[in-house]
Amino acid sequence: MFESIRKHSRIVMILLFLLIIPSFVLVGIDSNYFSEKSPVVALVDGHKINQTDWDNAHKSETDRIRAQSPSIDPKLLDSPEARYATLERLVRDRVLQAAAQKMHLVVSDSRLARSLQEIPAIAGLKRPDGSLDAEAYRALVAAQGMTPEGFEANVRRDLALNQVMGSVMGTAVVGESLNKLAFDALYQRREIQVARFLPSDFAGKVAVADPDLEAYYKAHTAQFQQPEQAAIEYVVLDLEGVRAGIALNEEDLRTYYKENIARLGSKEERRASHILINAAKNAPPAEREKAKERAAQLLEQVRKAPASFSELAKKSSEDTGSAASGGDLNFFGRGAMVKPFEDAAFAMKKNELSDVVETDFGYHIILLTDIKTPRQPSFEELRPSLEAELRQQQAQRKYAEVAESFANGVYEQSDNLQSVADKLKLKLQKASGLVRTPAPGAMGALANSKFLEALFSADSLEHKRNTEAVEIGPNQMVAGRVTAYTPARNLPLDEVRDRVRALYVADQSAALARKEGEAKMLAWKASPDSASGLSPAIVVSRDQLQNQARPLVDAVLRSGTEVLPAWTGVDLGEQGYAVVKVNRLVPRAAVSETQALQQRQQYLQWWARAEAQAYYEVLKERFKVKFKVPRPPISVQG
């Protein structure tokens, strides 16, 4: 039976097509058909957000970030924390949508139009008459994979959602007394004296025995681990390399010279004088016609007595900038004048008088007084720039072709890079001691985390195959191959004994410093007059640390001041231990009115955000938000 089906597989496929497709036509395909089995990750107002929704939203978010920051480490974007942040944004979006619907918040067409005009990219598409270039607008939104209708629907939706929180943030009010209380506390100052107990002062008291070193080594094995390392060979393809390999044809260079001499050489300039009769572009037709008649009368006078042009310009021209000099505009090149004036001036011969020329400024009579024709540079003079330009153009065109050959070559001959290097005339480079993250000071391909990730992939390490061609920048690709690999290993105690000893002594010295400091603080609290070794008094605050460690200043500002002087101890880790005497509170320094205004505005923003967050929490309860996946633990990197 199965043999029969195989022989007649084409007929079977047609029969299945005829049987299955009509069922979809008659019944329809449910939009949830493909996602109904996707697990639910959150609920908002009884509506499900499934894993597919989450994945699609995160992909869109990562694509957006990568477009803005191409060099960002992909691992950061795909971390559990980043993915969960996307889910929280997705939930927030659904909550605000539900709130906007319940509140019947809508956006009028006029409000939408104003918002679109506030987008710089769209505002730049306006024509001189104020209308929008519809084709350019359609192309702009198409570049984002959208239609104008879809884009405008998204903008309308965002405006509606902003109204939900805008009603809260826009009505936040903070009293002056509360503002003053907050900033007085934030910038409060305290006068202190510090006694320090440094680990280095106790290092000589640390007794070191082999059992102690062994115990410390076993308790801190992660500190004595040699990371995995790889030796590699790699090949870089970039535009510079392609450009260097291009040999230019002499005939092509000379043709390029002829085609571009007008652009590469200096520009022709012309000198003219004019008489202007003003008439604004939007002036009534009768007013412009009157100005035109006046210009025509002056033109007749000049034609009868050409030598009188300068005097007539001084008396009659309404261009205040040039009238005093007889209408002289000095030398100008193309692009310096409005187009009708430029077209007329560059079509005239020297000492020729124009007809009346109409522009947006009014009506001109032009006298061309001089022509400055530039010397045409020779081919040999321009050869260096011609070669650079033509080589760059050819390199740009050739790079795409070579890049495809490069990508195919490293894949098809996956056990070596020499062949693709020879074929494309590229340099085979080597490096050793590589780890999974870019080393400090690394440059080029070795500083690219995406390339390193490809090198340390399982297939690359196990089979020593070429990586795929990795794009590491504009017009720049690299492929590599691991030639030797050393897994991570714990270094034996004998190899790191000196380092273990140094760390053990430092650890014990800090412990002795802390113990001594704690004892002194207890004694000085009981008998303040017995305190010794305290530094001169200084005044510290959150914005003026006075060269003190941030943890010390934070501890000082957290300490109680009901009874002064107050004492507090601060463990500074490797820097030892500090005992701090708080002598008195120092009033906050006076601020200027400008600073006070900035602080009031800043505090109002903080308050508005706090109220908005509180309101959002209320909305989450109202719409019964439930997360079905746990929040990932916050990873702490030491």
Short mmCIF file of C-alpha atoms in Angstrom, two decimals, residues 115-417:
data_model
loop_
_atom_site.label_atom_id
_atom_site.label_comp_id
_atom_site.label_asym_id
_atom_site.label_seq_id
_atom_site.Cartn_x
_atom_site.Cartn_y
_atom_site.Cartn_z
CA SER A 115 1.42 65.35 16.49
CA LEU A 116 2.57 64.11 13.09
CA GLN A 117 3.79 67.59 12.17
CA GLU A 118 5.85 67.66 15.41
CA ILE A 119 7.90 64.67 14.17
CA PRO A 120 11.04 66.22 12.57
CA ALA A 121 11.33 63.57 9.83
CA ILE A 122 7.76 64.27 8.73
CA ALA A 123 8.01 68.04 9.14
CA GLY A 124 10.96 67.95 6.74
CA LEU A 125 8.70 66.55 4.01
CA LYS A 126 6.70 69.76 3.68
CA ARG A 127 6.73 71.47 0.31
CA PRO A 128 7.27 75.26 0.05
CA ASP A 129 3.50 75.75 -0.25
CA GLY A 130 2.96 73.96 3.08
CA SER A 131 1.54 70.73 1.65
CA LEU A 132 3.00 67.34 2.53
CA ASP A 133 4.94 65.32 -0.05
CA ALA A 134 2.68 62.24 0.06
CA GLU A 135 5.06 59.96 -1.84
CA ALA A 136 8.01 60.82 0.40
CA TYR A 137 5.80 60.29 3.47
CA ARG A 138 4.72 56.88 2.21
CA ALA A 139 8.35 55.93 1.55
CA LEU A 140 9.37 57.11 5.05
CA VAL A 141 6.88 54.89 6.87
CA ALA A 142 7.46 52.03 4.41
CA ALA A 143 11.10 52.00 5.54
CA GLN A 144 9.73 51.00 8.97
CA GLY A 145 7.68 48.22 7.43
CA MET A 146 4.37 50.09 7.77
CA THR A 147 1.69 51.75 5.69
CA PRO A 148 0.65 55.37 6.36
CA GLU A 149 -2.66 54.07 7.73
CA GLY A 150 -0.94 51.64 10.10
CA PHE A 151 1.59 54.25 11.22
CA GLU A 152 -1.13 56.81 11.94
CA ALA A 153 -3.15 54.21 13.84
CA ASN A 154 -0.13 53.54 16.06
CA VAL A 155 0.41 57.24 16.69
CA ARG A 156 -3.30 57.70 17.48
CA ARG A 157 -3.12 54.76 19.90
CA ASP A 158 -0.01 56.11 21.63
CA LEU A 159 -1.63 59.52 22.05
CA ALA A 160 -4.68 57.90 23.65
CA LEU A 161 -2.48 55.90 26.02
CA ASN A 162 -0.51 59.01 26.97
CA GLN A 163 -3.74 60.66 28.04
CA VAL A 164 -4.21 58.01 30.72
CA MET A 165 -1.01 58.92 32.57
CA GLY A 166 -0.94 62.51 31.34
CA SER A 167 -4.05 63.30 33.35
CA VAL A 168 -2.15 62.30 36.50
CA MET A 169 1.29 63.69 35.77
CA GLY A 170 -0.08 66.95 34.39
CA THR A 171 -2.01 67.73 37.59
CA ALA A 172 0.71 66.96 40.13
CA VAL A 173 1.18 69.74 42.70
CA VAL A 174 3.87 70.02 45.36
CA GLY A 175 3.83 72.58 48.17
CA GLU A 176 6.87 74.76 48.83
CA SER A 177 7.26 73.42 52.37
CA LEU A 178 7.43 69.81 51.13
CA ASN A 179 9.88 70.78 48.41
CA LYS A 180 12.11 72.56 50.95
CA LEU A 181 11.95 69.67 53.40
CA ALA A 182 13.03 67.21 50.70
CA PHE A 183 15.97 69.22 49.39
CA ASP A 184 17.12 70.28 52.85
CA ALA A 185 17.35 66.59 53.74
CA LEU A 186 18.96 65.67 50.44
CA TYR A 187 21.67 68.30 50.69
CA GLN A 188 22.05 68.28 54.48
CA ARG A 189 25.65 68.78 55.65
CA ARG A 190 27.42 67.37 58.69
CA GLU A 191 30.69 68.28 60.36
CA ILE A 192 32.75 65.19 61.02
CA GLN A 193 36.12 63.93 62.22
CA VAL A 194 37.50 60.61 61.04
CA ALA A 195 39.90 58.07 62.54
CA ARG A 196 41.13 55.45 60.08
CA PHE A 197 42.39 51.97 60.79
CA LEU A 198 44.34 50.81 57.75
CA PRO A 199 44.97 47.12 56.95
CA SER A 200 48.59 47.89 56.10
CA ASP A 201 49.18 48.87 59.73
CA PHE A 202 48.18 45.37 60.84
CA ALA A 203 49.86 43.26 58.14
CA GLY A 204 52.86 42.57 60.39
CA LYS A 205 50.59 41.07 63.03
CA VAL A 206 49.20 38.38 60.71
CA ALA A 207 50.66 34.94 61.32
CA VAL A 208 50.74 32.79 58.19
CA ALA A 209 50.72 29.00 58.36
CA ASP A 210 50.32 26.46 55.56
CA PRO A 211 46.97 25.14 56.89
CA ASP A 212 45.63 28.71 56.83
CA LEU A 213 46.68 29.14 53.20
CA GLU A 214 45.15 25.81 52.23
CA ALA A 215 41.87 26.70 53.93
CA TYR A 216 41.79 30.12 52.23
CA TYR A 217 42.58 28.55 48.86
CA LYS A 218 39.75 26.00 49.19
CA ALA A 219 37.28 28.69 50.27
CA HIS A 220 38.16 30.97 47.33
CA THR A 221 38.93 28.58 44.47
CA ALA A 222 37.07 30.82 41.98
CA GLN A 223 39.77 33.48 42.46
CA PHE A 224 42.46 31.06 41.34
CA GLN A 225 40.89 29.79 38.17
CA GLN A 226 42.56 30.19 34.81
CA PRO A 227 39.84 31.03 32.27
CA GLU A 228 39.44 29.10 29.05
CA GLN A 229 41.64 30.41 26.28
CA ALA A 230 41.86 29.96 22.54
CA ALA A 231 44.45 30.53 19.85
CA ILE A 232 42.92 31.47 16.53
CA GLU A 233 43.57 32.45 12.96
CA TYR A 234 41.24 34.88 11.26
CA VAL A 235 40.68 36.82 8.07
CA VAL A 236 39.16 40.30 7.84
CA LEU A 237 37.42 41.57 4.73
CA ASP A 238 36.83 45.31 4.68
CA LEU A 239 36.37 48.11 2.21
CA GLU A 240 39.96 49.26 2.68
CA GLY A 241 41.28 45.87 1.64
CA VAL A 242 39.02 45.74 -1.41
CA ARG A 243 40.06 49.28 -2.37
CA ALA A 244 43.75 48.44 -2.06
CA GLY A 245 43.35 45.54 -4.49
CA ILE A 246 41.77 47.60 -7.27
CA ALA A 247 43.95 48.43 -10.27
CA LEU A 248 42.72 51.47 -12.17
CA ASN A 249 42.68 51.66 -15.94
CA GLU A 250 44.30 54.77 -17.44
CA GLU A 251 41.52 55.16 -19.97
CA ASP A 252 38.88 54.97 -17.22
CA LEU A 253 40.73 57.66 -15.27
CA ARG A 254 40.82 60.03 -18.24
CA THR A 255 37.15 59.42 -18.98
CA TYR A 256 36.32 60.13 -15.33
CA TYR A 257 38.36 63.35 -15.57
CA LYS A 258 36.38 64.55 -18.58
CA GLU A 259 33.07 63.70 -16.96
CA ASN A 260 33.89 65.44 -13.67
CA ILE A 261 36.17 68.35 -14.58
CA ALA A 262 33.32 70.81 -14.09
CA ARG A 263 32.75 69.52 -10.57
CA LEU A 264 36.39 69.09 -9.56
CA GLY A 265 37.69 72.35 -10.95
CA SER A 266 36.98 75.77 -9.47
CA LYS A 267 33.66 77.36 -10.38
CA GLU A 268 32.96 80.18 -12.79
CA GLU A 269 31.95 83.43 -11.07
CA ARG A 270 30.14 86.45 -12.43
CA ARG A 271 29.93 90.05 -11.32
CA ALA A 272 26.79 92.05 -11.84
CA SER A 273 25.03 95.23 -10.81
CA HIS A 274 21.29 95.54 -10.57
CA ILE A 275 18.42 97.91 -9.99
CA LEU A 276 15.63 96.41 -7.89
CA ILE A 277 12.04 97.55 -7.59
CA ASN A 278 10.59 95.76 -4.57
CA ALA A 279 7.38 93.73 -4.86
CA ALA A 280 6.69 91.01 -2.31
CA LYS A 281 5.74 87.58 -3.61
CA ASN A 282 2.34 87.71 -1.86
CA ALA A 283 1.63 91.36 -2.73
CA PRO A 284 -1.66 92.13 -4.54
CA PRO A 285 -1.42 91.67 -8.34
CA ALA A 286 -2.04 95.38 -8.92
CA GLU A 287 0.90 96.32 -6.69
CA ARG A 288 3.25 93.90 -8.45
CA GLU A 289 2.12 95.14 -11.86
CA LYS A 290 2.83 98.73 -10.80
CA ALA A 291 6.35 97.71 -9.70
CA LYS A 292 6.91 95.93 -13.01
CA GLU A 293 5.90 99.04 -14.97
CA ARG A 294 8.31 101.15 -12.88
CA ALA A 295 11.14 98.68 -13.64
CA ALA A 296 10.31 98.78 -17.36
CA GLN A 297 10.51 102.60 -17.35
CA LEU A 298 13.95 102.50 -15.68
CA LEU A 299 15.12 99.90 -18.20
CA GLU A 300 14.22 102.26 -21.07
CA GLN A 301 16.23 105.05 -19.40
CA VAL A 302 19.30 102.81 -19.06
CA ARG A 303 19.08 101.62 -22.64
CA LYS A 304 19.09 105.22 -23.85
CA ALA A 305 22.10 106.07 -21.66
CA PRO A 306 23.96 102.89 -20.56
CA ALA A 307 26.63 104.95 -18.75
CA SER A 308 23.95 106.23 -16.36
CA PHE A 309 23.29 102.75 -14.84
CA SER A 310 25.33 103.37 -11.69
CA GLU A 311 23.78 106.76 -10.95
CA LEU A 312 20.29 105.46 -11.67
CA ALA A 313 20.85 102.53 -9.32
CA LYS A 314 21.94 104.89 -6.53
CA LYS A 315 18.79 106.99 -6.98
CA SER A 316 16.13 104.40 -7.85
CA SER A 317 17.17 100.89 -6.68
CA GLU A 318 15.26 99.70 -3.63
CA ASP A 319 17.99 97.20 -2.65
CA THR A 320 19.47 99.12 0.28
CA GLY A 321 22.47 96.78 0.40
CA SER A 322 23.77 97.58 -3.09
CA ALA A 323 22.18 100.87 -4.11
CA ALA A 324 24.90 103.01 -2.49
CA SER A 325 27.57 101.27 -4.60
CA GLY A 326 25.67 101.73 -7.85
CA GLY A 327 23.93 98.35 -7.59
CA ASP A 328 27.22 96.38 -7.54
CA LEU A 329 26.77 92.80 -6.19
CA ASN A 330 30.44 91.80 -6.57
CA PHE A 331 31.38 88.29 -7.80
CA PHE A 332 29.05 85.36 -7.12
CA GLY A 333 28.84 81.73 -8.20
CA ARG A 334 25.94 79.47 -8.98
CA GLY A 335 23.64 78.90 -6.02
CA ALA A 336 24.29 82.30 -4.45
CA MET A 337 21.31 84.09 -6.04
CA VAL A 338 17.65 83.18 -6.48
CA LYS A 339 17.23 81.00 -9.55
CA PRO A 340 15.58 83.47 -12.00
CA PHE A 341 18.32 86.03 -11.25
CA GLU A 342 21.07 83.38 -11.53
CA ASP A 343 19.69 81.98 -14.80
CA ALA A 344 19.61 85.44 -16.33
CA ALA A 345 23.10 86.45 -15.11
CA PHE A 346 24.78 83.25 -16.30
CA ALA A 347 23.13 83.49 -19.72
CA MET A 348 24.44 87.01 -20.39
CA LYS A 349 27.62 88.28 -22.03
CA LYS A 350 29.97 90.76 -20.41
CA ASN A 351 28.58 94.36 -20.40
CA GLU A 352 25.18 93.05 -21.53
CA LEU A 353 21.97 94.51 -20.07
CA SER A 354 19.07 92.21 -19.25
CA ASP A 355 15.37 92.60 -19.71
CA VAL A 356 13.23 93.02 -16.57
CA VAL A 357 13.76 89.87 -14.47
CA GLU A 358 11.01 88.83 -12.06
CA THR A 359 11.85 87.11 -8.71
CA ASP A 360 10.10 86.68 -5.37
CA PHE A 361 11.71 89.97 -4.26
CA GLY A 362 10.42 92.05 -7.12
CA TYR A 363 11.76 93.18 -10.51
CA HIS A 364 15.44 93.50 -11.46
CA ILE A 365 17.43 95.15 -14.21
CA ILE A 366 20.81 93.38 -14.43
CA LEU A 367 24.06 94.63 -15.90
CA LEU A 368 26.74 91.92 -16.20
CA THR A 369 30.04 93.71 -15.51
CA ASP A 370 32.60 90.89 -15.43
CA ILE A 371 33.15 87.14 -15.85
CA LYS A 372 35.81 85.27 -13.90
CA THR A 373 36.59 82.09 -15.81
CA PRO A 374 38.58 79.66 -13.68
CA ARG A 375 41.69 77.96 -14.96
CA GLN A 376 40.88 74.35 -15.75
CA PRO A 377 43.20 72.05 -13.75
CA SER A 378 45.07 69.51 -15.82
CA PHE A 379 44.58 65.77 -15.66
CA GLU A 380 47.94 65.30 -13.94
CA GLU A 381 47.07 67.90 -11.28
CA LEU A 382 43.87 66.09 -10.42
CA ARG A 383 45.22 62.54 -10.82
CA PRO A 384 45.58 61.82 -7.03
CA SER A 385 42.02 62.90 -6.23
CA LEU A 386 40.67 61.20 -9.34
CA GLU A 387 42.33 57.92 -8.40
CA ALA A 388 41.03 58.12 -4.82
CA GLU A 389 37.45 58.86 -5.91
CA LEU A 390 37.31 56.28 -8.67
CA ARG A 391 38.96 53.60 -6.54
CA GLN A 392 36.44 54.31 -3.73
CA GLN A 393 33.50 54.05 -6.15
CA GLN A 394 34.75 50.79 -7.63
CA ALA A 395 35.47 49.41 -4.15
CA GLN A 396 31.92 50.16 -3.02
CA ARG A 397 30.52 48.30 -6.02
CA LYS A 398 32.93 45.39 -5.74
CA TYR A 399 32.58 44.91 -1.96
CA ALA A 400 29.12 43.34 -2.18
CA GLU A 401 30.38 40.83 -4.74
CA VAL A 402 33.53 40.00 -2.75
CA ALA A 403 31.56 39.78 0.52
CA GLU A 404 29.34 37.07 -0.96
CA SER A 405 32.39 35.17 -2.18
CA PHE A 406 33.99 35.56 1.25
CA ALA A 407 30.92 34.24 3.09
CA ASN A 408 30.58 31.28 0.71
CA GLY A 409 34.30 30.49 0.84
CA VAL A 410 34.60 30.26 4.63
CA TYR A 411 31.50 28.03 4.69
CA GLU A 412 32.36 25.73 1.80
CA GLN A 413 35.96 25.10 2.93
CA SER A 414 35.25 25.07 6.62
CA ASP A 415 38.48 23.43 7.74
CA ASN A 416 40.83 26.25 6.73
CA LEU A 417 40.96 29.97 5.99
#
